[in-house]
Tab-separated table of C-alpha atoms (C1' of nucleotides) in Angstrom:
chain	number	residue	atom	x	y	z
Z	18	MET	CA	70.997	43.126	192.950
Z	19	LEU	CA	67.555	40.806	193.606
Z	20	ARG	CA	67.247	41.918	197.435
Z	21	LEU	CA	64.064	41.697	198.593
Z	22	SER	CA	62.176	44.547	198.801
Z	23	LYS	CA	61.337	45.782	202.512
Z	24	LYS	CA	57.926	45.821	203.197
Z	25	ALA	CA	59.458	41.833	202.618
Z	26	ASP	CA	61.128	42.054	205.066
Z	27	TYR	CA	58.877	43.604	207.092
Z	28	GLY	CA	57.029	40.426	206.693
Z	29	LEU	CA	59.178	38.292	208.095
Z	30	ILE	CA	60.523	40.282	210.987
Z	31	ALA	CA	56.922	40.234	212.166
Z	32	MET	CA	56.077	36.904	210.635
Z	33	LYS	CA	59.193	35.632	212.536
Z	34	HIS	CA	57.718	37.314	215.598
Z	35	LEU	CA	54.883	35.669	215.833
Z	36	ALA	CA	56.477	32.639	216.024
Z	37	LEU	CA	58.510	32.825	219.309
Z	38	LEU	CA	55.307	33.438	221.283
Z	39	PRO	CA	53.574	31.565	222.491
Z	40	LYS	CA	50.858	29.165	220.928
Z	41	ALA	CA	47.606	30.707	219.278
Z	42	SER	CA	48.672	34.457	220.763
Z	43	SER	CA	48.670	37.238	219.185
Z	44	CYS	CA	50.383	40.827	218.937
Z	45	SER	CA	49.500	44.272	217.310
Z	46	THR	CA	51.425	46.154	215.259
Z	47	ARG	CA	51.808	49.289	217.202
Z	48	GLU	CA	54.109	46.916	219.560
Z	49	ILE	CA	56.401	44.476	215.986
Z	50	ALA	CA	56.866	48.312	215.098
Z	51	GLU	CA	58.574	48.989	218.097
Z	52	HIS	CA	60.008	46.447	218.329
Z	53	TYR	CA	62.727	47.285	215.332
Z	54	ASP	CA	61.670	50.271	214.564
Z	55	ILE	CA	59.493	49.805	211.905
Z	56	PRO	CA	57.120	52.267	209.757
Z	57	ALA	CA	54.282	51.506	212.108
Z	58	GLU	CA	51.523	52.027	209.344
Z	59	LEU	CA	53.815	50.731	207.012
Z	60	LEU	CA	54.033	47.430	208.542
Z	61	ALA	CA	50.416	47.074	208.593
Z	62	LYS	CA	49.798	47.802	205.689
Z	63	VAL	CA	51.553	44.589	204.976
Z	64	LEU	CA	50.704	42.921	207.514
Z	65	GLN	CA	47.224	43.470	206.342
Z	66	ARG	CA	48.105	41.454	203.177
Z	67	LEU	CA	49.592	38.942	204.917
Z	68	ALA	CA	46.334	38.556	206.419
Z	69	ARG	CA	44.062	38.457	202.405
Z	70	GLN	CA	46.552	35.616	202.083
Z	71	GLY	CA	45.310	33.749	204.596
Z	72	LEU	CA	48.549	33.605	206.225
Z	73	LEU	CA	47.778	35.850	209.427
Z	74	VAL	CA	44.364	35.965	211.630
Z	75	SER	CA	44.049	39.804	212.494
Z	76	HIS	CA	41.691	40.459	215.323
Z	77	GLN	CA	39.520	44.144	215.028
Z	78	GLY	CA	38.950	46.198	217.954
Z	79	LYS	CA	40.182	47.305	220.805
Z	80	ARG	CA	42.770	44.669	222.005
Z	81	GLY	CA	42.354	43.238	218.762
Z	82	GLY	CA	45.767	42.380	216.391
Z	83	TYR	CA	47.026	40.001	214.533
Z	84	ARG	CA	48.309	35.908	214.501
Z	85	LEU	CA	49.257	33.143	212.713
Z	86	ALA	CA	46.370	31.102	211.238
Z	87	LEU	CA	48.814	27.910	210.300
Z	88	PRO	CA	51.404	26.284	212.113
Z	89	SER	CA	54.718	28.522	211.692
Z	90	THR	CA	56.382	24.038	210.459
Z	91	VAL	CA	53.602	24.752	207.422
Z	92	ILE	CA	54.286	27.989	206.017
Z	93	SER	CA	57.737	29.325	203.755
Z	94	VAL	CA	59.591	32.062	203.519
Z	95	ALA	CA	58.059	31.798	199.583
Z	96	ASP	CA	54.544	31.981	200.688
Z	97	VAL	CA	55.481	35.434	202.854
Z	98	ILE	CA	57.110	37.153	199.864
Z	99	GLN	CA	54.453	35.751	197.714
Z	100	ALA	CA	51.934	37.071	199.373
Z	101	ILE	CA	53.526	40.687	200.544
Z	102	ASP	CA	55.260	41.173	196.430
Z	103	GLY	CA	53.165	39.384	194.817
Z	104	PRO	CA	54.674	35.720	192.020
Z	105	VAL	CA	58.519	35.884	192.111
Z	106	MET	CA	59.792	37.200	189.354
Z	107	VAL	CA	62.859	36.833	187.953
Z	108	THR	CA	63.320	38.583	184.623
Z	109	ALA	CA	60.629	41.019	183.597
Z	110	CYS	CA	58.068	39.456	181.194
Z	111	SER	CA	55.780	36.867	182.985
Z	112	ASP	CA	55.053	33.686	181.273
Z	113	GLU	CA	53.499	33.915	178.541
Z	114	VAL	CA	52.593	37.462	178.618
Z	115	ALA	CA	54.808	39.442	176.633
Z	116	ASP	CA	54.988	42.806	178.272
Z	117	CYS	CA	58.324	43.232	177.095
Z	118	ASP	CA	59.251	44.317	173.666
Z	119	GLN	CA	62.160	42.280	172.658
Z	120	TYR	CA	59.973	39.043	173.361
Z	121	SER	CA	59.855	37.410	170.538
Z	122	LYS	CA	63.668	37.878	170.506
Z	123	CYS	CA	64.904	37.249	173.841
Z	124	SER	CA	66.677	33.649	173.761
Z	125	VAL	CA	66.752	33.384	178.024
Z	126	ARG	CA	62.933	33.009	178.205
Z	127	ASP	CA	63.992	29.883	179.263
Z	128	PRO	CA	66.423	28.799	181.012
Z	129	LEU	CA	66.475	31.814	183.464
Z	130	TRP	CA	62.134	30.975	184.225
Z	131	ARG	CA	63.337	27.241	185.301
Z	132	ILE	CA	66.417	29.390	187.499
Z	133	LYS	CA	63.213	31.443	188.852
Z	134	ASP	CA	61.387	28.262	190.178
Z	135	ARG	CA	64.807	26.970	191.341
Z	136	ILE	CA	65.252	30.496	193.144
Z	137	VAL	CA	61.299	29.759	194.093
Z	138	SER	CA	62.337	26.105	195.806
Z	139	ALA	CA	64.975	27.613	197.097
Z	140	LEU	CA	62.337	29.914	199.799
Z	141	SER	CA	60.090	27.181	199.868
Z	142	ALA	CA	62.726	25.389	201.187
Z	143	CYS	CA	62.682	27.314	204.490
Z	144	THR	CA	59.791	27.729	207.280
Z	145	ILE	CA	58.546	30.250	209.282
Z	146	PHE	CA	59.851	27.838	211.818
Z	147	GLU	CA	63.078	27.787	210.566
Z	148	MET	CA	63.541	30.798	210.662
Z	149	ALA	CA	62.835	31.498	213.592
Z	150	THR	CA	64.290	28.688	215.597
Z	151	ASP	CA	67.591	29.143	213.456
Z	152	THR	CA	68.087	26.229	212.148
Z	153	ILE	CA	68.420	27.171	208.704
Z	154	SER	CA	70.667	24.169	207.315
Z	155	ASP	CA	73.325	26.162	204.965
Z	156	ALA	CA	74.310	23.523	201.734
Z	157	ILE	CA	70.850	22.259	199.920
Z	158	PHE	CA	73.589	20.938	196.953
Z	159	PRO	CA	75.147	17.874	198.179
Z	160	ALA	CA	78.667	18.092	196.411
Z	161	ALA	CA	78.471	18.979	192.556
Z	162	VAL	CA	77.700	21.628	192.891
Z	163	ALA	CA	80.559	23.457	195.478
Z	164	LYS	CA	83.933	21.543	193.571
Z	165	ARG	CA	83.499	22.580	190.939
Z	166	PRO	CA	85.804	25.819	189.704
Z	167	THR	CA	84.355	29.344	189.691
Z	168	ALA	CA	84.451	30.957	186.760
Z	169	ALA	CA	85.494	33.609	188.895
Z	170	THR	CA	88.702	31.745	190.308
Z	171	LEU	CA	89.491	30.320	187.148
Z	172	ALA	CA	89.413	34.084	185.261
Z	173	SER	CA	92.143	35.412	188.374
Z	174	THR	CA	94.335	33.509	187.361
Z	175	ALA	CA	93.811	33.775	183.818
Z	176	ASP	CA	92.868	37.931	183.743
Z	177	GLN	CA	96.489	39.929	183.990
X	3	MET	CA	60.006	41.694	192.952
X	4	LEU	CA	63.580	39.418	192.919
X	5	ARG	CA	64.126	40.842	189.728
X	6	LEU	CA	67.459	40.425	188.047
X	7	SER	CA	68.147	43.393	186.714
X	8	LYS	CA	67.984	45.015	183.190
X	9	LYS	CA	71.838	45.067	182.002
X	10	ALA	CA	71.765	41.528	184.010
X	11	ASP	CA	69.628	40.465	181.385
X	12	TYR	CA	71.434	41.248	178.382
X	13	GLY	CA	74.705	40.146	180.163
X	14	LEU	CA	73.129	36.846	179.645
X	15	ILE	CA	71.671	36.887	176.607
X	16	ALA	CA	74.910	38.185	175.291
X	17	MET	CA	76.911	35.366	176.906
X	18	LYS	CA	74.529	32.865	175.577
X	19	HIS	CA	75.063	34.638	172.057
X	20	LEU	CA	78.599	33.784	172.923
X	21	ALA	CA	78.361	30.648	173.579
X	22	LEU	CA	77.248	29.248	170.236
X	23	LEU	CA	79.713	31.241	168.300
X	24	PRO	CA	82.578	28.797	166.788
X	25	LYS	CA	85.023	27.898	169.665
X	26	ALA	CA	87.069	30.856	169.950
X	27	SER	CA	85.280	33.602	167.735
X	28	SER	CA	84.212	36.901	168.924
X	29	CYS	CA	81.471	39.313	168.300
X	30	SER	CA	81.292	42.886	168.510
X	31	THR	CA	78.506	44.349	171.363
X	32	ARG	CA	76.950	46.842	168.344
X	33	GLU	CA	75.710	42.805	166.294
X	34	ILE	CA	74.187	41.845	169.474
X	35	ALA	CA	72.816	44.660	170.274
X	36	GLU	CA	71.270	44.441	167.093
X	37	HIS	CA	69.799	40.941	167.029
X	38	TYR	CA	68.085	41.094	170.403
X	39	ASP	CA	67.424	44.314	169.973
X	40	ILE	CA	69.098	46.064	173.462
X	41	PRO	CA	70.483	50.011	173.098
X	42	ALA	CA	73.641	49.787	172.160
X	43	GLU	CA	75.501	51.544	174.396
X	44	LEU	CA	74.171	49.998	177.398
X	45	LEU	CA	74.825	47.024	176.128
X	46	ALA	CA	78.553	48.277	175.586
X	47	LYS	CA	79.294	48.980	179.386
X	48	VAL	CA	77.890	45.141	180.293
X	49	LEU	CA	79.975	43.641	178.137
X	50	GLN	CA	83.263	46.480	179.596
X	51	ARG	CA	82.301	45.081	183.311
X	52	LEU	CA	82.086	41.050	181.842
X	53	ALA	CA	85.605	41.442	180.330
X	54	ARG	CA	86.538	44.042	182.848
X	55	GLN	CA	85.841	40.942	186.001
X	56	GLY	CA	87.639	38.208	183.083
X	57	LEU	CA	84.777	36.210	182.164
X	58	LEU	CA	85.457	37.496	178.933
X	59	VAL	CA	88.039	38.985	176.840
X	60	SER	CA	87.984	42.565	175.196
X	61	HIS	CA	89.878	42.819	171.577
X	62	GLN	CA	89.943	46.317	170.473
X	63	GLY	CA	89.595	48.257	166.812
X	64	LYS	CA	88.348	47.734	163.958
X	65	ARG	CA	86.732	43.881	163.930
X	66	GLY	CA	87.521	43.728	167.389
X	67	GLY	CA	84.843	42.607	169.979
X	68	TYR	CA	84.475	40.275	172.200
X	69	ARG	CA	84.516	36.349	172.896
X	70	LEU	CA	84.344	33.834	176.136
X	71	ALA	CA	87.519	33.803	178.700
X	72	LEU	CA	86.447	30.344	179.237
X	73	PRO	CA	84.939	27.915	178.354
X	74	SER	CA	81.316	28.321	178.908
X	75	THR	CA	80.682	25.358	180.786
X	76	VAL	CA	83.269	27.020	183.246
X	77	ILE	CA	81.008	29.499	184.049
X	78	SER	CA	78.057	30.159	186.068
X	79	VAL	CA	74.951	31.622	185.309
X	80	ALA	CA	75.918	33.753	189.153
X	81	ASP	CA	79.492	34.575	187.508
X	82	VAL	CA	77.794	36.997	184.716
X	83	ILE	CA	74.790	38.412	187.793
X	84	GLN	CA	77.478	39.733	189.739
X	85	ALA	CA	79.967	40.676	187.378
X	86	ILE	CA	77.859	43.423	186.025
X	87	ASP	CA	75.489	44.198	189.982
X	88	GLY	CA	77.968	42.857	192.466
X	89	PRO	CA	77.680	40.952	195.640
X	90	VAL	CA	73.748	39.398	195.191
X	91	MET	CA	72.534	40.401	198.817
X	92	VAL	CA	68.979	39.217	199.630
X	93	THR	CA	68.835	42.243	202.268
X	94	ALA	CA	70.294	45.258	202.839
X	95	CYS	CA	72.403	45.554	205.333
X	96	SER	CA	75.416	42.871	203.940
X	97	ASP	CA	78.092	40.805	206.274
X	98	GLU	CA	79.054	42.787	208.537
X	99	VAL	CA	78.484	46.537	207.845
X	100	ALA	CA	75.635	47.336	209.533
X	101	ASP	CA	74.695	50.057	206.732
X	102	CYS	CA	70.603	49.821	208.337
X	103	ASP	CA	69.419	51.824	210.814
X	104	GLN	CA	67.584	48.588	212.148
X	105	TYR	CA	70.596	46.406	211.901
X	106	SER	CA	70.944	45.971	216.520
X	107	LYS	CA	66.868	44.758	216.196
X	108	CYS	CA	67.107	42.975	213.248
X	109	SER	CA	66.445	39.473	213.564
X	110	VAL	CA	66.078	38.581	210.441
X	111	ARG	CA	69.530	38.894	209.107
X	112	ASP	CA	70.800	34.995	209.812
X	113	PRO	CA	68.021	33.483	208.813
X	114	LEU	CA	68.278	35.331	205.378
X	115	TRP	CA	71.607	34.925	204.475
X	116	ARG	CA	71.614	31.543	204.968
X	117	ILE	CA	68.458	31.966	202.082
X	118	LYS	CA	71.234	34.594	199.787
X	119	ASP	CA	73.551	31.239	200.024
X	120	ARG	CA	70.834	29.402	198.632
X	121	ILE	CA	70.097	31.146	196.040
X	122	VAL	CA	73.804	31.706	194.956
X	123	SER	CA	73.663	28.042	195.069
X	124	ALA	CA	70.818	27.568	192.964
X	125	LEU	CA	72.707	30.531	190.573
X	126	SER	CA	76.008	28.742	190.958
X	127	ALA	CA	74.754	25.919	189.775
X	128	CYS	CA	73.509	27.132	186.461
X	129	THR	CA	76.012	27.163	183.759
X	130	ILE	CA	75.645	29.364	180.896
X	131	PHE	CA	76.555	25.925	178.493
X	132	GLU	CA	73.360	24.816	179.903
X	133	MET	CA	72.109	27.428	179.139
X	134	ALA	CA	72.708	27.910	175.914
X	135	THR	CA	72.072	24.590	175.590
X	136	ASP	CA	68.732	23.810	177.223
X	137	THR	CA	70.127	21.608	179.628
X	138	ILE	CA	68.320	23.150	182.729
X	139	SER	CA	67.229	19.809	185.156
X	140	ASP	CA	64.044	22.283	186.803
X	141	ALA	CA	63.812	20.310	189.824
X	142	ILE	CA	66.615	19.960	192.044
X	143	PHE	CA	65.476	19.516	195.453
X	144	PRO	CA	65.160	15.925	195.418
X	145	ALA	CA	60.930	15.576	197.011
X	146	ALA	CA	60.781	16.505	200.528
X	147	VAL	CA	59.391	19.691	200.162
X	148	ALA	CA	57.385	19.843	196.651
X	149	LYS	CA	55.591	17.545	198.476
X	150	ARG	CA	54.616	19.718	201.991
X	151	PRO	CA	51.417	21.403	201.765
X	152	THR	CA	52.733	24.494	200.322
X	153	ALA	CA	51.030	27.318	203.160
X	154	ALA	CA	48.582	28.848	200.226
X	155	THR	CA	46.494	25.284	199.881
X	156	LEU	CA	45.946	25.201	203.460
X	157	ALA	CA	44.944	28.710	203.618
X	158	SER	CA	42.592	29.074	200.772
X	159	THR	CA	40.321	26.042	202.432
X	160	ALA	CA	41.518	27.724	205.748
X	161	ASP	CA	40.458	31.463	204.779
X	162	GLN	CA	36.852	32.546	203.972
V	9	DA	C1'	31.091	56.350	224.637
V	10	DG	C1'	36.080	56.852	223.398
V	11	DA	C1'	39.967	54.356	222.967
V	12	DA	C1'	42.758	51.458	219.987
V	13	DA	C1'	43.351	48.174	216.887
V	14	DT	C1'	42.537	46.805	211.653
V	15	DA	C1'	41.353	48.163	206.553
V	16	DG	C1'	42.134	50.442	203.464
V	17	DG	C1'	42.876	54.738	199.738
V	18	DA	C1'	45.391	58.508	198.358
V	19	DC	C1'	49.515	60.786	197.987
V	20	DC	C1'	54.076	61.907	197.924
V	21	DG	C1'	58.895	62.527	197.694
V	22	DC	C1'	63.441	60.564	196.540
V	23	DC	C1'	66.539	57.154	194.747
V	24	DC	C1'	68.045	54.402	191.653
V	25	DG	C1'	68.061	52.003	186.722
V	26	DA	C1'	67.445	52.640	182.935
V	27	DG	C1'	69.445	54.900	178.855
V	28	DT	C1'	72.236	58.536	176.362
V	29	DC	C1'	76.146	61.629	175.360
V	30	DC	C1'	80.350	62.800	174.726
V	31	DT	C1'	85.735	62.168	174.624
V	32	DA	C1'	89.245	59.292	174.055
V	33	DT	C1'	92.157	54.988	172.414
V	34	DT	C1'	93.247	51.174	169.507
V	35	DT	C1'	93.499	48.221	165.619
V	36	DT	C1'	92.956	47.320	160.978
V	37	DA	C1'	91.483	48.216	156.684
V	38	DT	C1'	92.121	51.018	152.120
F	14	DA	C1'	98.366	58.391	156.754
F	15	DT	C1'	94.051	58.604	157.103
F	16	DA	C1'	89.396	57.624	158.372
F	17	DA	C1'	85.460	53.474	159.773
F	18	DA	C1'	84.976	50.799	163.539
F	19	DA	C1'	85.532	49.880	167.605
F	20	DT	C1'	86.352	49.619	173.042
F	21	DA	C1'	86.915	52.175	177.748
F	22	DG	C1'	84.563	54.799	180.295
F	23	DG	C1'	83.025	58.721	183.315
F	24	DA	C1'	78.929	62.419	182.877
F	25	DC	C1'	74.196	63.297	182.174
F	26	DT	C1'	69.320	63.195	182.076
F	27	DC	C1'	64.569	61.140	183.350
F	28	DG	C1'	60.895	57.741	185.494
F	29	DG	C1'	58.689	55.111	187.620
F	30	DG	C1'	57.942	52.657	191.540
F	31	DC	C1'	59.197	52.186	196.291
F	32	DG	C1'	59.007	53.449	201.078
F	33	DG	C1'	57.104	55.776	204.101
F	34	DT	C1'	52.949	59.431	205.546
F	35	DC	C1'	48.463	60.355	205.891
F	36	DC	C1'	43.624	60.231	206.779
F	37	DT	C1'	39.218	57.969	207.309
F	38	DA	C1'	36.039	54.470	208.256
F	39	DT	C1'	35.188	50.199	211.085
F	40	DT	C1'	35.520	47.342	214.907
F	41	DT	C1'	35.624	45.862	219.083
F	42	DC	C1'	36.388	46.416	224.065
F	43	DT	C1'	36.399	48.928	228.510
DNA sequence: AGAAATAGGACCGCCCGAGTCCTATTTTAT
DNA sequence: ATAAAATAGGACTCGGGCGGTCCTATTTCT
């Protein structure tokens, strides 16, 4: 549940790979695909989309390839995911569009919308640079949350 | 992308519904299903799982139903989602199990694992009570993140 | 001219989520 | 006692979307 698409996975792998190259150097789809055992043609589509969204700069022709369009410190994980898969949606029904039949009776749309914002925040808070250098801090919440007893804990004592 | 399953949706709707009932009163599957236009038999399975995980207390027989097993202030959204769909997984490959063939070459597993922890934190930070009373605060990050220019912004100026 | 790369449309198979069906079992109301 | 109404849960089906492939341009370097 809540899993990333394979495309998003591949996109992040590629972005990290490009971030670790010497400044402003580029790399072809095939190189990356072979390096990580990713279907080349699928990765191609992913990189094309990242280029269309302005996160990568493409260079056609022989000796062509891709390079980061921006410093890796400025590109967030959220940027990559959204460039590939479109806007993050926790719920089926989008902002205003009542595309799910239970729209009128749905009581959790607004709360879930706020939770979605939190998730996007979490994804936006992490840059490709941090991914590449493995400098992602684990915790984002101060203390209160971690301290609060989980239902799982309480339930196990109450249950059975 | 990153969407919740329908079951998780239904589970949250039901939990919120039960949280809004007078203290310790219960409600049948059918009542909830009809109220929100949810397929009753599907909702039944969801509630059964929530009961098995100790988040709900079930009462069989005529006039039976479900009620919260714990105060709504103690049950988090993460609890509900995980009770229904199992552990939140952002990546295909789990903690130690190398169930994806690219395990050895995967360079983003660890970073994504930390991101997953952040998402779980975000979900754990929100209780059913907050959902029911619509008291979820929007922002969880102080300032730094919001201020940082997004790649989208920068790209749009750089692009085309 | 040809090789190697990006650009992108069209297609396909299959897995899994969503939903249904069916059969217990338990409890309560009549 | 019997029927009704509820939970418990296994088995099954169906359809859409994701992951992947194929094919055809087009660009650019050698």
